[in-house]
Amino acid sequence: MTGLTLPDRPTPPEEADDVWLHCIDCGEQHLPFEEVLFTCPDCDGLLEVRYAEYPTFDEFDGDERVWRYSAALPFESGVSLPEGGTQLHEVPRLETDIGVRNLRVKHEGMNPTGSFKDRGMTVGVRVARELNVDRLACASTGNPSAALAAYGARAGLETLVLLPEGNVAAGKIAQASLHGARILEVDGNFDDCLDRVQDLANRGEAYLLNSLNPYRLEGQKTIGLEILERFRDEEGRFPDRIVLPVGNAGNTAALYKCFRELVHSGALAPGDVPKLTGVQAEGAAPMVEAIEEGREDTRRWTDVETIATAIRIGNPVNAPKALPGIRETGGTAVAVSDAEITDAQRDLAGEGIGVEPASAASVAGLRKLVARGEVSTGEDVVCLTTGHLLKDPDAAAAAGNEPEGVPNDTDDILRHLAGQSVGGGLLGRLRRLF
Ligand code: F0G
C-alpha cells in the first residue's frame, strides 16, 4: 500500500495559529473561528481541518477517551459525556465461521447515546461554543439527532433536528425528544432533510452539525486511533483491514484522514495502513456504484430503501473525501441485501453484541467479500458496528425470537419447556383448575 495522498506540507494562512480549514477542491485556506463556514466560500467544496503538526502515538495519553487524542484535535477538551473508549471485542465463533485470521468488532453502540456520532458531537459542539452560535441543527436518519440533542442539552444550547417523516427508528426519536430537541419531521427523505438544514445554515439560522461539518470528522478520527492503538497492543501489529457501514461516508473520510495524518507524522508506515472497506445496503448503494464504475463522485439515488434506516442515504455528501480513501488504501466497497444484514445482526447478537441493522452491514459485507475471495483468509480484520441494538427495537424484535405465552404455573412452564403443549385449550385450563 503506497498510494496514500499526504496532506500538503503545512502552509497555514497568515494569522492562523496551528489549526485552519483547507478546501479539498480549490486548495484555498481559511481561518477556522472567524466566521461560520461549512463549505468553501470560494468554490463550495468540502472543507478539511488542517494542523501545523501531526502527532505520533507517544503524544496521546490519559484516559479521557476521545479527548485522550487532543493532540490530533483542534481543542484540548470539549463538551463531554464522555465518549469513545469503546470495546474491541474478540468474536471467536464469528471469526471461524467467516474464516479470517483475526476478527475484532469495535462496538460504537457503547457510546453515551449509543452511536459513534457522540465522538463527532463532542468536538462539533465545542466549536459551536467557540463560534458563539445559539442554535444547533442537523438532518438525520436518527443517530446524529439523538447525539446532538444530548450534547446540545449538555452545552445549554437550543437544538433543532430535521428527520425524514416515518423513517426513523423509535429509540432515536425517543432520545432526541427527551433530551429536548425540537423535532421537525420533513415530508421527504434524509437527503431532502440535509438540503433543508443546509439552507437554514446558509441563512445563518442554525449551526450545522452534520458530517459536512469538518469538525465532526475530527472527533470521528478517534475511532481509527483507538483501533490502531488497541490492536497493536494486543497483537503487536496493525489490522490489515477495517470494514464499516457507509451512509454519508463521514466515517470513511474520517478514518482515511486519521491514517494520512499518522503517515505524515511517521507514526504509521504507508505499508501498514488498513484497507478501508465500505458496506452499503443494496437499496442505497451509490458509493459501491462509484467504486465499481471508477467514478470520481457519486450519482444521487433518489429512491432509497433498506431495513438499515441509518444508512438509507442516496447522496453521500462526503463521497469526495471518502472515495480516494477506499481507493488509496487498497480497500473496496460492497453492497449487501436486507436479509444478509439481518443474518449478520443475529450472528453478532449470538456473540453477545447487540447492534442496530446498519451496524451489522459491516459483518455482512465482510462475509460476502471472504466468500467471493476478495478478502483473504489470512487477514486481520476489524468490523465497525456503529449503533446499539436498542436504537431500533422493532428491527431487533423482528429479527429475534418470538415471545412464548405460558400459564402462570411452574409445572406448566416446565412442561412447556419440555415441548409439551400447555398454553391454552381445555386441557391447560383443566390442569390449572385441579
Ligand atoms: N451506522 C449508523 C448506525 C449510522 O447512524 C450512520 C449514519 C452510519 C452507519 C453511516 O455513517 O454517514 O459516516 O457513512 N447515519 C447518519 C444519520 C447519516 O443521519 O443517522 P456515515
XYZ file of C-alpha atoms and ligand atoms in Angstrom:
455
model
C 0.000 0.000 0.000
C 1.825 3.094 -1.166
C -0.690 5.383 -2.835
C -1.698 7.467 0.165
C -2.102 11.160 -0.610
C -0.427 13.028 2.226
C -1.706 16.377 3.458
C 0.171 19.171 1.706
C 3.199 20.449 3.549
C 1.556 22.610 6.230
C 1.299 26.178 4.985
C -1.020 27.964 7.378
C -2.858 31.009 6.110
C -1.464 34.209 7.564
C -2.743 34.902 11.083
C -3.687 31.253 11.662
C -2.069 29.615 14.662
C -1.907 25.876 14.364
C -5.363 24.968 13.013
C -7.095 26.089 9.834
C -9.561 24.967 7.186
C -8.456 23.729 3.780
C -10.746 23.361 0.758
C -10.216 19.933 -0.815
C -11.360 21.264 -4.228
C -9.656 24.635 -4.791
C -6.964 24.393 -2.079
C -7.900 27.746 -0.534
C -7.135 28.048 3.205
C -9.489 29.709 5.689
C -9.213 30.902 9.262
C -11.150 28.497 11.445
C -13.063 30.538 14.004
C -13.507 33.971 12.419
C -16.756 33.194 10.636
C -19.083 30.217 10.430
C -18.058 28.072 7.433
C -19.386 24.683 6.363
C -18.138 24.578 2.797
C -15.573 26.676 0.924
C -16.827 30.253 0.487
C -14.899 30.434 -2.818
C -15.997 27.242 -4.604
C -18.435 25.431 -2.256
C -16.009 22.484 -1.982
C -15.701 20.355 1.144
C -13.511 21.746 3.920
C -10.965 19.773 5.889
C -9.297 20.725 9.191
C -5.518 21.062 8.853
C -2.860 21.410 11.545
C 0.688 22.740 11.669
C 1.808 19.499 13.371
C 0.525 15.934 13.256
C 1.085 13.790 16.350
C 2.700 10.387 16.850
C 1.252 7.753 19.202
C 3.560 8.911 22.052
C 1.685 12.188 22.249
C -1.595 10.541 23.273
C -2.078 9.989 26.976
C -4.703 9.996 29.713
C -7.938 8.055 29.730
C -10.379 10.764 28.700
C -11.418 8.608 25.742
C -11.936 10.883 22.698
C -10.008 13.666 24.414
C -7.072 11.360 25.024
C -6.339 12.230 21.399
C -6.465 16.010 21.845
C -3.031 16.287 20.163
C -4.874 15.319 16.955
C -7.875 17.614 17.634
C -8.457 21.371 17.450
C -9.049 21.752 21.210
C -7.746 20.266 24.460
C -11.210 19.355 25.740
C -14.867 19.596 24.781
C -18.462 19.204 25.861
C -18.136 15.601 27.020
C -20.355 12.837 28.438
C -17.656 11.171 27.991
C -17.476 9.415 24.626
C -15.124 6.956 22.929
C -13.042 4.212 24.541
C -15.416 1.568 23.155
C -14.688 -2.153 23.275
C -12.745 -4.005 20.607
C -14.424 -7.378 21.048
C -13.000 -10.751 20.133
C -15.650 -12.807 18.332
C -14.146 -16.310 18.089
C -17.181 -18.123 16.643
C -17.799 -15.489 14.005
C -14.092 -15.348 13.198
C -14.023 -19.106 12.490
C -17.342 -19.039 10.685
C -16.398 -16.177 8.352
C -12.866 -17.506 8.061
C -10.301 -14.753 8.581
C -7.132 -14.950 10.706
C -8.338 -12.424 13.235
C -11.707 -10.727 13.562
C -12.484 -7.978 16.059
C -15.633 -5.923 16.425
C -15.371 -2.311 17.544
C -18.773 -1.649 19.103
C -19.554 2.027 18.773
C -23.039 1.376 20.118
C -21.432 1.644 23.569
C -21.016 5.409 23.312
C -23.156 7.602 25.643
C -26.085 7.996 23.233
C -25.497 4.620 21.588
C -23.649 5.528 18.394
C -20.322 6.830 17.082
C -21.927 10.223 16.426
C -21.047 11.224 20.004
C -17.372 11.400 19.020
C -18.141 13.993 16.374
C -20.568 15.952 18.522
C -18.178 16.424 21.461
C -15.827 18.267 19.093
C -18.528 19.925 16.960
C -20.406 21.377 19.926
C -17.105 22.637 21.379
C -16.529 24.518 18.115
C -20.106 25.841 18.188
C -19.317 27.355 21.589
C -16.137 28.903 20.217
C -18.185 30.489 17.432
C -20.816 31.733 19.911
C -23.746 30.308 17.978
C -27.005 29.819 19.832
C -28.889 27.243 17.751
C -27.567 23.849 16.647
C -29.169 21.787 13.892
C -28.739 18.590 11.933
C -30.573 16.445 9.423
C -30.618 12.868 10.490
C -31.733 9.316 9.954
C -31.789 9.348 13.743
C -28.415 8.896 15.424
C -26.994 12.381 14.912
C -30.255 13.837 16.211
C -30.005 11.734 19.380
C -26.363 12.731 19.862
C -26.889 16.392 19.030
C -29.876 16.630 21.368
C -27.806 15.216 24.246
C -24.680 17.300 23.599
C -26.766 20.423 22.912
C -28.567 19.877 26.216
C -25.229 19.419 27.978
C -23.977 22.680 26.475
C -27.241 24.500 27.219
C -27.880 25.306 23.542
C -31.090 25.154 21.520
C -31.226 22.131 19.226
C -33.211 21.549 16.061
C -33.324 18.201 14.249
C -34.835 17.506 10.825
C -35.937 13.918 10.304
C -37.477 12.098 7.328
C -41.095 11.522 8.366
C -41.897 7.894 9.176
C -38.363 6.628 8.522
C -36.579 6.979 11.828
C -36.193 4.141 14.348
C -38.176 4.539 17.573
C -35.238 4.637 20.014
C -33.596 7.521 18.198
C -36.695 9.755 18.169
C -37.250 8.997 21.843
C -33.714 10.174 22.629
C -33.962 13.410 20.646
C -37.315 14.124 22.171
C -36.376 13.534 25.825
C -33.133 15.498 25.524
C -35.283 18.442 24.485
C -34.577 18.924 20.773
C -37.236 20.471 18.565
C -38.011 17.686 16.121
C -39.098 18.717 12.621
C -40.466 15.786 10.622
C -39.910 16.607 6.967
C -42.063 15.243 4.201
C -39.066 13.824 2.325
C -36.072 11.521 2.722
C -32.770 12.076 4.572
C -31.159 13.798 1.586
C -34.071 16.283 1.438
C -33.647 16.963 5.174
C -29.952 17.668 4.604
C -30.797 20.110 1.784
C -33.202 21.953 4.137
C -30.773 22.133 7.044
C -28.014 23.396 4.736
C -30.373 26.171 3.611
C -31.100 27.087 7.232
C -27.371 27.121 7.990
C -26.552 29.225 4.919
C -29.165 31.759 6.025
C -27.439 31.971 9.408
C -30.401 30.388 11.237
C -28.518 27.452 12.745
C -25.077 25.920 13.176
C -24.981 22.752 11.078
C -23.675 19.628 12.766
C -23.983 17.035 10.049
C -20.809 15.310 8.917
C -20.486 18.017 6.272
C -19.154 19.989 9.237
C -15.408 19.264 9.110
C -15.037 19.289 12.914
C -17.432 16.347 13.310
C -14.978 14.231 11.339
C -12.096 15.286 13.588
C -13.854 13.644 16.532
C -14.649 10.561 14.468
C -10.943 10.145 13.589
C -10.517 8.841 17.131
C -12.230 5.585 16.096
C -9.198 4.898 13.914
C -6.720 5.979 16.586
C -8.339 3.672 19.143
C -8.426 0.715 16.749
C -4.772 1.094 15.790
C -3.547 1.567 19.353
C -5.599 -1.273 20.828
C -4.967 -3.776 18.043
C -1.244 -3.094 18.154
C -1.170 -3.503 21.956
C -2.968 -6.835 21.707
C -1.470 -8.307 18.535
C 1.801 -6.441 18.043
C 0.768 -5.200 14.598
C -1.909 -3.080 12.945
C -5.018 -4.650 11.358
C -4.978 -5.288 7.606
C -8.500 -4.047 7.032
C -11.298 -2.022 8.620
C -14.819 -2.770 7.383
C -17.553 -0.246 8.083
C -21.133 0.597 7.124
C -21.392 3.633 4.846
C -24.168 6.214 4.681
C -22.902 9.756 4.202
C -19.353 8.374 4.180
C -18.279 10.598 7.069
C -16.600 7.801 8.995
C -14.825 6.550 5.890
C -13.486 10.063 5.296
C -12.529 10.418 8.984
C -10.607 7.130 9.078
C -8.780 7.991 5.865
C -7.792 11.358 7.347
C -6.653 9.640 10.552
C -4.356 7.336 8.541
C -2.964 10.146 6.367
C -2.087 12.204 9.432
C -0.339 9.274 11.100
C 1.621 8.549 7.938
C 2.514 12.232 7.771
C 3.883 12.230 11.344
C 5.754 8.986 10.723
C 3.655 7.083 13.305
C 2.292 4.704 10.655
C 4.253 3.256 7.749
C 2.423 3.621 4.408
C 2.504 -0.174 4.082
C 0.695 -0.573 7.433
C -2.385 1.470 6.545
C -5.536 -0.689 6.908
C -7.610 -1.176 3.765
C -10.816 0.835 4.109
C -13.751 -1.317 3.090
C -17.212 0.239 2.888
C -20.501 -1.635 3.033
C -23.855 -0.295 1.889
C -27.340 -1.767 1.641
C -28.277 -2.870 -1.888
C -31.173 -0.389 -1.906
C -28.908 2.591 -1.083
C -25.506 1.935 -2.615
C -24.205 4.985 -4.526
C -20.698 4.604 -3.067
C -20.479 0.976 -4.158
C -21.640 2.030 -7.625
C -18.971 4.766 -7.758
C -16.210 2.330 -6.744
C -17.366 -0.319 -9.212
C -17.675 2.183 -12.068
C -14.463 4.059 -11.193
C -16.326 7.364 -10.782
C -14.827 10.428 -9.035
C -18.122 11.226 -7.322
C -21.406 9.510 -6.625
C -24.637 9.638 -8.614
C -27.587 10.756 -6.437
C -30.026 7.877 -5.866
C -33.476 9.398 -5.400
C -35.323 6.243 -4.294
C -33.525 4.514 -1.471
C -34.843 1.620 0.580
C -33.385 -0.684 3.224
C -34.185 -2.093 6.639
C -30.981 -0.362 7.790
C -32.628 3.065 8.134
C -29.422 4.711 9.414
C -27.775 4.209 6.019
C -30.841 4.805 3.855
C -28.943 7.593 2.083
C -28.764 8.256 -1.654
C -26.419 11.240 -1.801
C -23.352 10.707 0.406
C -22.050 14.225 0.974
C -18.584 13.086 1.997
C -18.020 10.949 -1.108
C -15.267 13.252 -2.492
C -13.321 12.759 0.750
C -14.095 9.067 1.162
C -13.717 7.592 -2.343
C -9.966 8.362 -2.509
C -9.639 6.786 0.947
C -11.125 3.498 -0.213
C -9.022 3.506 -3.386
C -5.698 4.679 -1.968
C -5.742 2.243 0.946
C -6.415 -0.644 -1.441
C -9.878 -1.244 0.004
C -13.186 -1.835 -1.725
C -16.939 -1.364 -1.333
C -19.699 -3.945 -1.383
C -23.496 -3.979 -1.209
C -25.471 -6.415 0.939
C -29.145 -7.367 0.994
C -31.503 -6.710 3.901
C -31.627 -10.464 4.563
C -27.820 -10.586 4.800
C -27.908 -7.612 7.189
C -30.465 -9.318 9.433
C -28.461 -12.565 9.446
C -25.350 -10.635 10.483
C -27.337 -8.840 13.191
C -28.299 -12.279 14.582
C -24.691 -13.515 14.265
C -23.409 -10.568 16.304
C -26.199 -10.978 18.851
C -25.106 -14.622 19.164
C -21.726 -13.327 20.373
C -23.454 -11.031 22.880
C -23.079 -7.916 20.745
C -26.370 -6.111 20.195
C -26.398 -3.777 17.199
C -28.891 -1.950 15.031
C -29.276 -3.177 11.416
C -26.943 -0.611 9.749
C -24.135 -1.711 12.046
C -24.490 -5.339 11.058
C -23.833 -4.377 7.430
C -20.084 -4.403 8.164
C -20.137 -8.065 9.183
C -22.476 -8.998 6.313
C -20.129 -7.259 3.876
C -17.033 -8.995 5.241
C -18.730 -12.394 4.980
C -19.575 -11.672 1.339
C -16.075 -10.473 0.440
C -14.420 -13.515 2.039
C -16.859 -15.826 0.236
C -16.024 -14.116 -3.065
C -12.303 -14.429 -2.361
C -11.860 -10.638 -2.367
C -10.691 -10.676 1.249
C -8.042 -13.245 2.019
C -8.440 -15.713 4.882
C -5.042 -14.647 6.246
C -6.190 -11.117 7.074
C -6.615 -9.386 10.435
C -9.926 -7.525 10.171
C -11.793 -5.067 12.368
C -15.516 -4.590 11.702
C -17.107 -1.430 12.974
C -20.586 -1.709 14.465
C -21.908 1.799 14.630
C -25.098 1.806 16.704
C -26.734 -0.043 19.617
C -29.492 -2.654 19.281
C -31.929 -0.547 21.346
C -31.813 2.216 18.744
C -34.187 0.166 16.612
C -36.218 -2.097 18.920
C -38.685 -3.003 16.165
C -35.947 -4.368 13.887
C -34.416 -6.282 16.806
C -37.745 -7.846 17.778
C -38.456 -8.797 14.156
C -35.037 -10.467 13.805
C -35.152 -12.233 17.166
C -37.151 -14.956 18.884
C -40.923 -14.626 19.344
C -42.068 -14.365 22.969
C -43.921 -17.524 24.069
C -47.089 -17.207 26.173
C -47.207 -19.586 29.136
C -49.579 -20.055 32.077
C -48.678 -18.597 35.465
C -47.728 -22.048 36.782
C -44.258 -23.534 37.286
C -45.235 -27.106 36.319
C -46.855 -25.817 33.147
C -43.755 -23.762 32.375
C -41.609 -26.893 32.791
C -43.976 -28.870 30.552
C -43.837 -26.053 28.001
C -40.042 -26.036 28.102
C -40.089 -29.804 27.556
C -42.078 -29.226 24.382
C -45.494 -30.252 25.701
C -48.491 -28.126 24.884
C -49.817 -26.273 27.942
C -50.676 -22.792 26.718
C -54.375 -22.643 26.082
C -57.119 -25.094 25.303
C -59.361 -27.108 27.575
C -56.582 -29.381 28.835
C -54.478 -26.465 30.013
C -57.444 -24.823 31.759
C -58.492 -28.112 33.390
C -54.911 -28.728 34.610
C -54.837 -25.324 36.187
C -58.228 -25.873 37.870
C -57.240 -29.162 39.560
N -24.225 3.424 11.038
C -25.102 4.130 11.749
C -25.762 3.472 12.923
C -25.397 5.469 11.384
O -26.272 6.180 12.085
C -24.764 6.020 10.250
C -25.041 7.362 9.805
C -23.862 5.229 9.559
C -23.604 3.941 9.978
C -23.144 5.733 8.364
O -22.102 6.562 8.717
O -22.644 8.567 7.386
O -20.406 8.251 8.416
O -21.126 6.867 6.473
N -26.105 7.914 9.949
C -26.380 9.301 9.688
C -27.687 9.633 10.278
C -26.103 9.805 8.365
O -28.291 10.634 9.960
O -28.085 8.863 11.185
P -21.532 7.640 7.668
